[in-house]
XYZ file of C-alpha atoms in Angstrom:
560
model
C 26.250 -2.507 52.656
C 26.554 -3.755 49.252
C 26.544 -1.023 46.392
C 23.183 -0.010 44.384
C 23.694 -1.579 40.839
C 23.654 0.970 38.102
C 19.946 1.918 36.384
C 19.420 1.542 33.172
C 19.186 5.077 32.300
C 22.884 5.427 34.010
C 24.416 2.308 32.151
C 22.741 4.259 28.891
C 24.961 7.458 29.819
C 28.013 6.403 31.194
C 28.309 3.866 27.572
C 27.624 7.168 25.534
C 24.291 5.585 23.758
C 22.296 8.540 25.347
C 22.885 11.761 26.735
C 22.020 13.358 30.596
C 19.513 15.546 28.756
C 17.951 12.742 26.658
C 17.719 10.396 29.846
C 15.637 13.305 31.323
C 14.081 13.787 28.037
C 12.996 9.890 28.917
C 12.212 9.674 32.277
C 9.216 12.303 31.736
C 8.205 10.753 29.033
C 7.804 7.434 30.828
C 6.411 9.373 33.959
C 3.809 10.781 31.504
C 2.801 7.646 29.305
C 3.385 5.248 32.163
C 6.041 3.258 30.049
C 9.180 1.075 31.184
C 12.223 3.243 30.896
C 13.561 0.669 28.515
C 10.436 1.021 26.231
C 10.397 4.745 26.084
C 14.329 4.901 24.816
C 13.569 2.493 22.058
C 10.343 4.004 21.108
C 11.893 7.339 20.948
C 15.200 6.497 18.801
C 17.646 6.972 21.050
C 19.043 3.579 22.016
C 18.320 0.768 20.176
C 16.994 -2.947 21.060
C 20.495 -4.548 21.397
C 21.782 -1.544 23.868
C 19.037 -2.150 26.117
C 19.345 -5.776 25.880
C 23.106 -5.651 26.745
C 22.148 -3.679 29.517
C 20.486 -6.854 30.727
C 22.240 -9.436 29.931
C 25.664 -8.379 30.044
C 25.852 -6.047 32.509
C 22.834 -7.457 35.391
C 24.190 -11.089 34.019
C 20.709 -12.291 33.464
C 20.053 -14.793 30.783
C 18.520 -14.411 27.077
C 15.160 -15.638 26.285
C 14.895 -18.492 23.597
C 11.346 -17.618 21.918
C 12.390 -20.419 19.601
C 11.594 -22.759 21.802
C 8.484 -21.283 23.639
C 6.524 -24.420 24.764
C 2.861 -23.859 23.460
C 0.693 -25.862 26.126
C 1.963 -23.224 28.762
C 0.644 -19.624 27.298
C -2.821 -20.456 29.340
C -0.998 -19.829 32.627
C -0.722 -16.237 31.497
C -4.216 -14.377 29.589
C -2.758 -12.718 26.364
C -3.537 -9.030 27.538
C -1.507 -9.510 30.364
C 1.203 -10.527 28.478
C 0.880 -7.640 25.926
C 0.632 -5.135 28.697
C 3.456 -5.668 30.065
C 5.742 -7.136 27.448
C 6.319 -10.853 28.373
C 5.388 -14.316 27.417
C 6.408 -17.993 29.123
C 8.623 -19.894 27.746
C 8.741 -23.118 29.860
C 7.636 -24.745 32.796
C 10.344 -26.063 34.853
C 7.936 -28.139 37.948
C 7.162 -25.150 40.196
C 9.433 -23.040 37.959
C 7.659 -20.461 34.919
C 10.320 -19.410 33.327
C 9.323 -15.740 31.571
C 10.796 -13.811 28.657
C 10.704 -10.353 29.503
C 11.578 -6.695 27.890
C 12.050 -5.200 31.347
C 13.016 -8.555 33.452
C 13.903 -6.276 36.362
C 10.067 -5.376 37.115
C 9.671 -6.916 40.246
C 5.875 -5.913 40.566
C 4.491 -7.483 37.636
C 7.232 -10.938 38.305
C 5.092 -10.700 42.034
C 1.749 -10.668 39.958
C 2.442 -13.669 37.893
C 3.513 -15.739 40.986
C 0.532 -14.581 42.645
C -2.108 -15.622 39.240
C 0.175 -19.131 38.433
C 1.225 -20.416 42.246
C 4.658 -21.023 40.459
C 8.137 -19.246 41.353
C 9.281 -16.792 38.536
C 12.209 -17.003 36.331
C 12.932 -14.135 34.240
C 14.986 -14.016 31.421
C 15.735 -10.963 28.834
C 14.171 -10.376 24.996
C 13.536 -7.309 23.345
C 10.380 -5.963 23.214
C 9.719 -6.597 19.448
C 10.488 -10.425 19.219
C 8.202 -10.987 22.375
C 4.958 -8.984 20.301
C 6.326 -10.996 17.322
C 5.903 -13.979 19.782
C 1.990 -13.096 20.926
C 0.899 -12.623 17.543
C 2.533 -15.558 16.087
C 1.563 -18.187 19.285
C -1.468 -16.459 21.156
C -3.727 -16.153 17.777
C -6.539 -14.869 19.829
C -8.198 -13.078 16.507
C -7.956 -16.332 14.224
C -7.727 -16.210 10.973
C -9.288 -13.600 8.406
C -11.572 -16.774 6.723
C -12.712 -17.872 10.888
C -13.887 -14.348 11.354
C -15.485 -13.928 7.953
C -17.461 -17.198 9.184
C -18.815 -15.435 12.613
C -19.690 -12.228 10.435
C -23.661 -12.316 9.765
C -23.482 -9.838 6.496
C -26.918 -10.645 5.394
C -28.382 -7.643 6.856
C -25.898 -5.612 5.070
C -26.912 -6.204 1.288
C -27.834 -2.879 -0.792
C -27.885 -2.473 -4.318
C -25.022 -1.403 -6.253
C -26.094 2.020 -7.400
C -27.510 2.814 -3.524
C -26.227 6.875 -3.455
C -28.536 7.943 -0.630
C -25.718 9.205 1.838
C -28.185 8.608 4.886
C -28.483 5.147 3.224
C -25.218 4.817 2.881
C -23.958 5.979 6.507
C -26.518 3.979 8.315
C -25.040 0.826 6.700
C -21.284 1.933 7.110
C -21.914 2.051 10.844
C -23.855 -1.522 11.149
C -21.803 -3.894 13.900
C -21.397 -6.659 10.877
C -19.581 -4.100 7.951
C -17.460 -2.617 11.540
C -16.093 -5.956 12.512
C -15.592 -6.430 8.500
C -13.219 -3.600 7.882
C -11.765 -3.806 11.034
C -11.236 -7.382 10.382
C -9.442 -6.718 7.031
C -7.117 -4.095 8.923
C -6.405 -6.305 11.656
C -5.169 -9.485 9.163
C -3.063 -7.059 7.042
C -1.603 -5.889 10.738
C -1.127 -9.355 11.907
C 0.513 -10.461 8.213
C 2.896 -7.418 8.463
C 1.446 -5.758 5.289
C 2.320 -2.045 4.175
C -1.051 -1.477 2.938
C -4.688 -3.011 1.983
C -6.342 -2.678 -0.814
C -10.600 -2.344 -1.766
C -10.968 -3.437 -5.150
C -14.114 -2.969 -7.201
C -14.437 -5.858 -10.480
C -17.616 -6.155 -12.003
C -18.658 -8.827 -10.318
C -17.214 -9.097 -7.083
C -15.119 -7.102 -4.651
C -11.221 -7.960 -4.235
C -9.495 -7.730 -0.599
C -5.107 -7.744 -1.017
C -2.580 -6.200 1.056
C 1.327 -5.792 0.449
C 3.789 -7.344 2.102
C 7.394 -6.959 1.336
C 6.377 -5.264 -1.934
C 4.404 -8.180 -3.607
C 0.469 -7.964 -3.468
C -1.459 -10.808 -2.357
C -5.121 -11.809 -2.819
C -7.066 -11.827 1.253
C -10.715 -12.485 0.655
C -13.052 -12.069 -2.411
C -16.095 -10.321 -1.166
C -20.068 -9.986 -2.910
C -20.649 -7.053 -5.289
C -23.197 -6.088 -3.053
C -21.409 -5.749 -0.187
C -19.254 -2.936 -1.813
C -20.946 0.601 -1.538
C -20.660 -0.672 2.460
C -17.674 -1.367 2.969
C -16.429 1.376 1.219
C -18.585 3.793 3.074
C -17.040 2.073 6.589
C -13.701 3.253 5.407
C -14.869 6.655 4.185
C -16.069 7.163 7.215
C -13.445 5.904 9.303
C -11.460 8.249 7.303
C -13.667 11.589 7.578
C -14.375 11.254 3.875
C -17.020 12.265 1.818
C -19.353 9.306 1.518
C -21.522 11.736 -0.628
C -18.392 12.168 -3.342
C -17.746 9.111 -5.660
C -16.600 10.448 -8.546
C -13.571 12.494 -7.379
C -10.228 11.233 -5.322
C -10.123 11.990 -1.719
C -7.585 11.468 0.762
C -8.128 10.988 4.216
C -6.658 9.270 7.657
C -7.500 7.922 11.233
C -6.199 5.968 13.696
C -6.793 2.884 15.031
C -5.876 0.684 17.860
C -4.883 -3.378 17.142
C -3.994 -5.005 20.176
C -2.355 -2.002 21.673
C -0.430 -0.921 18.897
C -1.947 2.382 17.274
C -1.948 2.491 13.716
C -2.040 5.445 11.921
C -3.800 4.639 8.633
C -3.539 7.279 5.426
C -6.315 6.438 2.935
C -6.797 7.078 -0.615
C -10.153 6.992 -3.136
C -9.794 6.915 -6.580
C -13.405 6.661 -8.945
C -12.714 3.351 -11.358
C -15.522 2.224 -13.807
C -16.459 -0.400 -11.303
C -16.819 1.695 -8.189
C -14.102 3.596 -5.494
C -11.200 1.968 -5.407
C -9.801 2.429 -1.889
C -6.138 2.230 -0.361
C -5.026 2.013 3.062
C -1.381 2.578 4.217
C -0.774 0.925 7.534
C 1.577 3.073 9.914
C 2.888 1.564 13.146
C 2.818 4.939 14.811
C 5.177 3.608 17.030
C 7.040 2.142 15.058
C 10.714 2.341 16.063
C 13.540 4.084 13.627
C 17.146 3.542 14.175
C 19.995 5.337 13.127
C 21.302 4.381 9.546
C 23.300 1.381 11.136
C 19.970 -0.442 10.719
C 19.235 0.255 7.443
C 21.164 -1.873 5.386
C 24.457 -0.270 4.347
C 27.507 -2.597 4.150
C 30.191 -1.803 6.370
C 32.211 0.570 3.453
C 29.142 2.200 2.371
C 27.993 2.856 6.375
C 31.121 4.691 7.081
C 30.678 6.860 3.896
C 27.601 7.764 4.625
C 28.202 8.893 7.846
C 31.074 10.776 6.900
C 28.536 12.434 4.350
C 26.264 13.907 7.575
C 28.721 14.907 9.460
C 29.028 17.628 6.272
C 28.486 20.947 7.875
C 26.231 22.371 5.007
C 25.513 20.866 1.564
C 22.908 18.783 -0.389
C 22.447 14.886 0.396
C 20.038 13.448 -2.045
C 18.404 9.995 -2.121
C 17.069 8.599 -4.996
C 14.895 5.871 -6.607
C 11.026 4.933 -7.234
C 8.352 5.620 -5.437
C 7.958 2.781 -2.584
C 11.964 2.311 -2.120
C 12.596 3.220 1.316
C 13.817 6.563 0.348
C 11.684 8.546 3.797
C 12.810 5.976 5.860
C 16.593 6.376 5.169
C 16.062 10.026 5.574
C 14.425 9.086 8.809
C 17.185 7.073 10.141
C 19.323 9.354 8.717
C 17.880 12.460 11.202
C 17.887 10.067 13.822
C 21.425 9.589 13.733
C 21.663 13.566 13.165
C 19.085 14.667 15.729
C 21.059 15.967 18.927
C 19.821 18.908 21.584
C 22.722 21.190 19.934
C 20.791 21.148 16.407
C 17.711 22.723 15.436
C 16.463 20.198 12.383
C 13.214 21.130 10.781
C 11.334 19.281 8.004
C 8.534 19.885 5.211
C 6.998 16.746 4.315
C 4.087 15.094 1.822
C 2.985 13.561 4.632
C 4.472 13.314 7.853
C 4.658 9.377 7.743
C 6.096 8.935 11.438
C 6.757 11.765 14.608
C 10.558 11.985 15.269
C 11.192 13.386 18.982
C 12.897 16.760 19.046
C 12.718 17.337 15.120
C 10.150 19.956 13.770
C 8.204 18.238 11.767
C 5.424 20.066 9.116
C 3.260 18.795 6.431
C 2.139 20.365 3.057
C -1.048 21.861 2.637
C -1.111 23.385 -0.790
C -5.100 24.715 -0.514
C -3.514 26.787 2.936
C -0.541 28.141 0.523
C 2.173 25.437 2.249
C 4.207 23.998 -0.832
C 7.287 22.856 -0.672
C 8.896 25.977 -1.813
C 6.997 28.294 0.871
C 8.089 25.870 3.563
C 11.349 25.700 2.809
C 11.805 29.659 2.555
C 9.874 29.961 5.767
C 11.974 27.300 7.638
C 14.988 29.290 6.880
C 13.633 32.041 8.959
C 13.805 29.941 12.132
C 17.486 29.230 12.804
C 17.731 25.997 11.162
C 20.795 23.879 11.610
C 19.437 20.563 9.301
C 16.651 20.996 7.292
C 14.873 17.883 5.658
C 12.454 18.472 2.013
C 10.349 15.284 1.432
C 10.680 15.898 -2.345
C 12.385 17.995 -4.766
C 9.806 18.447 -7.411
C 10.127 21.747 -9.225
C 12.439 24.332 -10.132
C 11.562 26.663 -7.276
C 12.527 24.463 -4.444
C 15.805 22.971 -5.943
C 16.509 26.628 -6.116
C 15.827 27.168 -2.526
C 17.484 24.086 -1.517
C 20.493 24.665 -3.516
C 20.708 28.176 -1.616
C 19.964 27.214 1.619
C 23.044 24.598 1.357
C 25.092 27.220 0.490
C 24.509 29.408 3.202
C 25.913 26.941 5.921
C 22.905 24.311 6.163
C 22.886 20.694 5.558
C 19.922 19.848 3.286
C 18.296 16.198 3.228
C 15.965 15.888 0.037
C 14.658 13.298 -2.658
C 14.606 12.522 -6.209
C 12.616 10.261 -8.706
C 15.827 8.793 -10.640
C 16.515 5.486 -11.166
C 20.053 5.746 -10.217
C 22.867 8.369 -8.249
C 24.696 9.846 -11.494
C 21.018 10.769 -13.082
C 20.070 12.875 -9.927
C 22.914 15.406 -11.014
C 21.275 15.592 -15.104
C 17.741 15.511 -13.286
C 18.537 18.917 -11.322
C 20.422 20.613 -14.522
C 17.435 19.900 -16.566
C 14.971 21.130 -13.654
C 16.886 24.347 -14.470
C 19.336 24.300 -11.779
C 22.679 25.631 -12.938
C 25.455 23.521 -13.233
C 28.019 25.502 -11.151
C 25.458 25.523 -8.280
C 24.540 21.249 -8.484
C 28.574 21.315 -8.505
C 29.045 23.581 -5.099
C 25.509 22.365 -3.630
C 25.399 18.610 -3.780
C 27.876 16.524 -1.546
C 26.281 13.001 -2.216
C 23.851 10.924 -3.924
C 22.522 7.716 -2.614
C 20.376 5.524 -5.066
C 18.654 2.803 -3.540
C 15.757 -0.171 -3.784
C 14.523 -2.487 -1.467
C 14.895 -6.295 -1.972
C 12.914 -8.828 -0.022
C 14.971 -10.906 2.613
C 14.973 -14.487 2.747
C 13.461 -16.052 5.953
C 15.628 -17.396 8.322
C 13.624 -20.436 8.791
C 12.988 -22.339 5.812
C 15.980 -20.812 3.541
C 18.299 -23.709 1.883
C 21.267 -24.458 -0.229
C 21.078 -24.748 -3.701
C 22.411 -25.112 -7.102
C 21.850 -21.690 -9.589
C 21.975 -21.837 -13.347
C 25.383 -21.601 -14.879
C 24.162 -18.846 -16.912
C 22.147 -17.019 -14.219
C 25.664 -16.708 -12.610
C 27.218 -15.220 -15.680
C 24.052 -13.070 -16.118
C 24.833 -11.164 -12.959
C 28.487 -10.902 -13.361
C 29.990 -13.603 -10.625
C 33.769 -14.703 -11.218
C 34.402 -18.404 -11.468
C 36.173 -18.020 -7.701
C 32.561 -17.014 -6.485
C 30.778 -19.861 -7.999
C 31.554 -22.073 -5.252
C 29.683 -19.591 -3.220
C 26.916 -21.337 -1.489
C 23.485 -19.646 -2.419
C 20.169 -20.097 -0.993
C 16.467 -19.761 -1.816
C 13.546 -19.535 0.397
C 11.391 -22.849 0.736
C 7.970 -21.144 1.951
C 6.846 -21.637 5.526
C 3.883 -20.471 8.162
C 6.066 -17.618 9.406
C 6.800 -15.830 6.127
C 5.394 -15.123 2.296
C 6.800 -17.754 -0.490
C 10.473 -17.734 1.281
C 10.837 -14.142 1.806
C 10.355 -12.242 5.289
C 10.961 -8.703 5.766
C 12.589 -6.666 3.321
C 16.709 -4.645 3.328
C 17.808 -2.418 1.245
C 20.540 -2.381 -1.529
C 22.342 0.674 -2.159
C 24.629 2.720 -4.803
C 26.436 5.602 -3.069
C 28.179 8.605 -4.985
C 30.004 10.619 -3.112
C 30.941 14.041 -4.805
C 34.493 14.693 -5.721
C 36.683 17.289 -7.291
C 36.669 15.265 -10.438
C 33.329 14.710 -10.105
C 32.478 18.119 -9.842
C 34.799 19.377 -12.838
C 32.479 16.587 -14.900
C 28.977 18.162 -13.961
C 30.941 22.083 -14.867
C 31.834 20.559 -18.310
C 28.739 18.864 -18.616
C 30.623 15.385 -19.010
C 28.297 12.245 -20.128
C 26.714 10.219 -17.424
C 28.320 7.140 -18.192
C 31.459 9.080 -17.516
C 30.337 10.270 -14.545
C 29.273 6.697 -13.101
C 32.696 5.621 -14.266
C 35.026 7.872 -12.297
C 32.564 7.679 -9.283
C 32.676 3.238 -9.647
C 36.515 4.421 -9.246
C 35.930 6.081 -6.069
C 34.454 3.762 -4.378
C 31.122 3.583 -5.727
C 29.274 -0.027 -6.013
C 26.306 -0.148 -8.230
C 22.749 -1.239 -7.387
C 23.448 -4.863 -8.736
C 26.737 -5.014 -7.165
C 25.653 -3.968 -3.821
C 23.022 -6.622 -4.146
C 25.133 -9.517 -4.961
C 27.174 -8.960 -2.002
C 23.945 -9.278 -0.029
C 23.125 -12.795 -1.990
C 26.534 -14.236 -1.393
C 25.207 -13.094 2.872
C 22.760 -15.444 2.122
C 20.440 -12.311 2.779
C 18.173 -12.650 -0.509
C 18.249 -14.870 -3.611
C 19.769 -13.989 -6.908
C 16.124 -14.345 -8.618
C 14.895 -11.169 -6.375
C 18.168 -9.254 -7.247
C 17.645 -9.681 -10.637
C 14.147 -8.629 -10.663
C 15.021 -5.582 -8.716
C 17.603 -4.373 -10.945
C 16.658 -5.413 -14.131
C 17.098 -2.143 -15.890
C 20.893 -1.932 -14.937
């Protein structure tokens, strides 16, 4: 009798990528949600894409899907809600062959269920789950484009005068089917275009559409004035807002559901002269984080940082402006942290994403929940790791720099624009010298720079003095560099976005220098000494990867 091939979950445990209790941990959860084993691991942060699609390939020998190559004038054989149901799109017909790519290629029911719709045998083939709903968006294009809905949208029945206030009004035209399908509409493109959020602009004379992606703000759709006190009403209301209030900021949230992804969406009002301007950031609440691996770190500054959590008890900071990645490094950070044996607790402004097994809390400052109070209360429950979304004001570093030394390991953040100024940053909070010295183990300073996409990125010749701008040797010069040439899968050459990185680590010497009060250019010096690369040298590493162009670098890090 030939023996039973290994599971999944046991390949997970016996390669120490999981543990027994997490694989239980995952097995309910996929009892309870009704998820593929594989999904539920990914979804949760314990084993990433590539482990599971080793598992696969490697060890069940089965081959890996080319979505490169996915032959268009097939995807009719299979509706497009079947295929995001249950994770799979065709790739090729082969005469009475479909050949599938699938993120769990061992489901033998759904394989039986495509046979049974096409008449065609079934070959399956392994991808992981993201590139395949990369795929269905990208080929499948079921919800056209924003301008082909706008043209199905009958908003004639919608127009109301600018001043309308009558909340009744107001409501009654928020919930109309046209304005619904509008707003959703605008959600769904910035979804579908990868944007971090969308933007309701009132002008005098018209009303602007944008959304971010990768940082840079683009222009959607240009909308009639008197359209406005609508669609702003629609997202009020989506929101739980106030439609009533217009001359005060709210903030609000809901969820929504785009082709079975749910989207948390956090929304902001803010009164202008021309109206509400309104601000929607777009959450993939299931969204999945990896362990700091994924974030970005070269292979020197990885290992350091690593070496930095596996601190018993101290202070990690990271640094930098708002909108640089700084929550999700912390994320991926507690990700790689988070283990049965540690209690880890967090107070954050908000709670952007749920991390299984971490207590997680948000501020409410009109229910007396600060930063400050949550932090003293968390160290009432027997916290191992504790995680403060911000370090804004005396009273917290305080608490922070006492709870690290009393045997925790504290996870914070700080608005400086590099490592070496978090330490001046704390002493002029108020924070005593002596106790930044004992408190703080490491600093990391980072920004995010937008990658160049993989498909349309080519060779070419930089300025001479551009090159001696950002500091390259002659040896380097040879160095091919690229730029991005702009194509339908990304935005002006860019696609996705990594982060670059300056890491201090705190030393004796280092320490001595913060006691004596030692000048911060000092201070950067002996830590460059250490090991330390700067923001600008960290990203021309990543430009001579061929990872982003010297131009975005540049940009990035102008003030270095």
């Amino acid at each position: 009798m030939p023996k039973a091939r290994k599971t999944l979950g046991e390949f997970l445990v016996e390669n120490k990528i999981i543990s027994t209790n997490q694989l239980q941990t995952a097995r309910l959860e996929s009892e309870k949600t009704d998820e593929a084993l594989s999904h539920v691991v990914v979804r949760l942060g314990m084993a990433s894409e590539d482990s599971v699609l080793k598992y696969y390939t490697e060890f069940c020998k089965m081959p890996q899907a080319d979505l490169k190559n996915i032959d268009p004038q097939i995807l009719s054989l299979i509706p497009e809600t079947f295929a995001r149901r249950y994770h799979l799109i065709p790739i090729v017909r082969k005469e009475k062959k479909l050949v599938i790519a699938m993120s769990d290629p061992l489901n033998v029911i759904v394989k039986d269920e495509i046979k049974f719709k096409t008449g065609l045998e079934v070959e399956a083939q392994a991808a992981p789950n993201s590139e395949i709903t990369q795929a269905i968006s990208q080929l499948y294009k079921t919800t056209g484009s924003l301008g082909e809905i706008l043209e199905k949208i009958d908003l004639k029945s919608v127009a109301v005068a600018e001043e309308e206030s009558d909340p009744s009004k107001l409501q009654s035209l928020a919930e109309e089917a046209p304005v619904i399908k509008l707003v959703n509409s605008f959600i769904a493109s910035a979804f579908h275009d990868r944007a971090s959020d969308l933007h309701i602009e009132p002008d005098e004379n018209i009303l602007r559409i944008r959304q971010r992606v990768d940082g840079i703000l683009y222009d959607i759709a240009t909308m009639p004035k008197h359209l406005q006190p609508a669609i702003i009403s629609r997202a009020k209301i989506m929101s739980d807002l106030n439609i009533a209030v217009k001359r005060a900021p709210q903030d609000g949230r809901f969820q929504i559901e785009i082709e079975g992804n749910p989207i948390d969406v956090r929304v902001s009002t803010y009164p202008t002269i021309y109206g509400e301007n309104v601000v929607m950031r777009l959450l993939d609440s299931r969204a999945v984080l990896f362990g700091v691996e994924e974030v970005g770190f070269s292979s020197e500054d990885n290992k350091r940082f690593k070496k930095l959590l596996a601190t018993p008890y101290g202070i990690i900071l990271v640094t930098g402006p708002t909108g640089s990645g700084k929550t999700t490094t912390l994320y991926s950070a507690l990700n790689t942290l988070n283990s049965p044996k540690k209690n880890i607790m967090t107070i954050e402004d908000p709670v952007e994403y749920h991390l299984f097994g971490i207590r997680q809390a948000q501020v409410n400052p009109q229910g007396g929940l600060t930063f400050a109070t949550g932090l003293r209360s968390i160290l009432r429950q027997d916290p191992d790791i504790i995680m403060v979304g911000e370090i804004r004001d005396l009273e917290t570093a305080e608490i922070a720099v006492h709870s690290a030394l009393t045997g925790h390991l504290v996870l914070s953040t700080l608005h400086t624009n590099d490592a070496t100024s978090a330490l001046t940053r704390l002493i002029d909070m108020g924070v005593e010298p002596f106790l930044v010295s004992s408190s703080v183990v490491g600093i990391l300073a980072q920004r995010l720079v937008r990658k160049l996409c993989d498909e349309c990125k080519e060779p070419f010749t930089p300025n001479p003095q551009v090159l001696e701008e950002i500091g390259l040797s002659h040896e380097k010069k040879a160095q091919t560099f690229y730029k991005g040439k702009g194509c339908k899968k990304c935005k002006d050459g860019f696609r996705g976005r990594i982060g670059i990185f300056e890491l201090l680590v705190m030393t004796e010497q280092i320490k001595e220098m913060v006691l004596s009060k030692a000048p911060l250019s000092t201070i950067k010096a002996t830590a460059k000494e250490a090991g330390m690369k700067t923001l600008r040298e960290n990203g021309i590493e990543k430009v001579l990867q061929g990872v982003t162009s010297i131009d975005e670098i540049l940009e990035v890090t102008r003030m270095e």
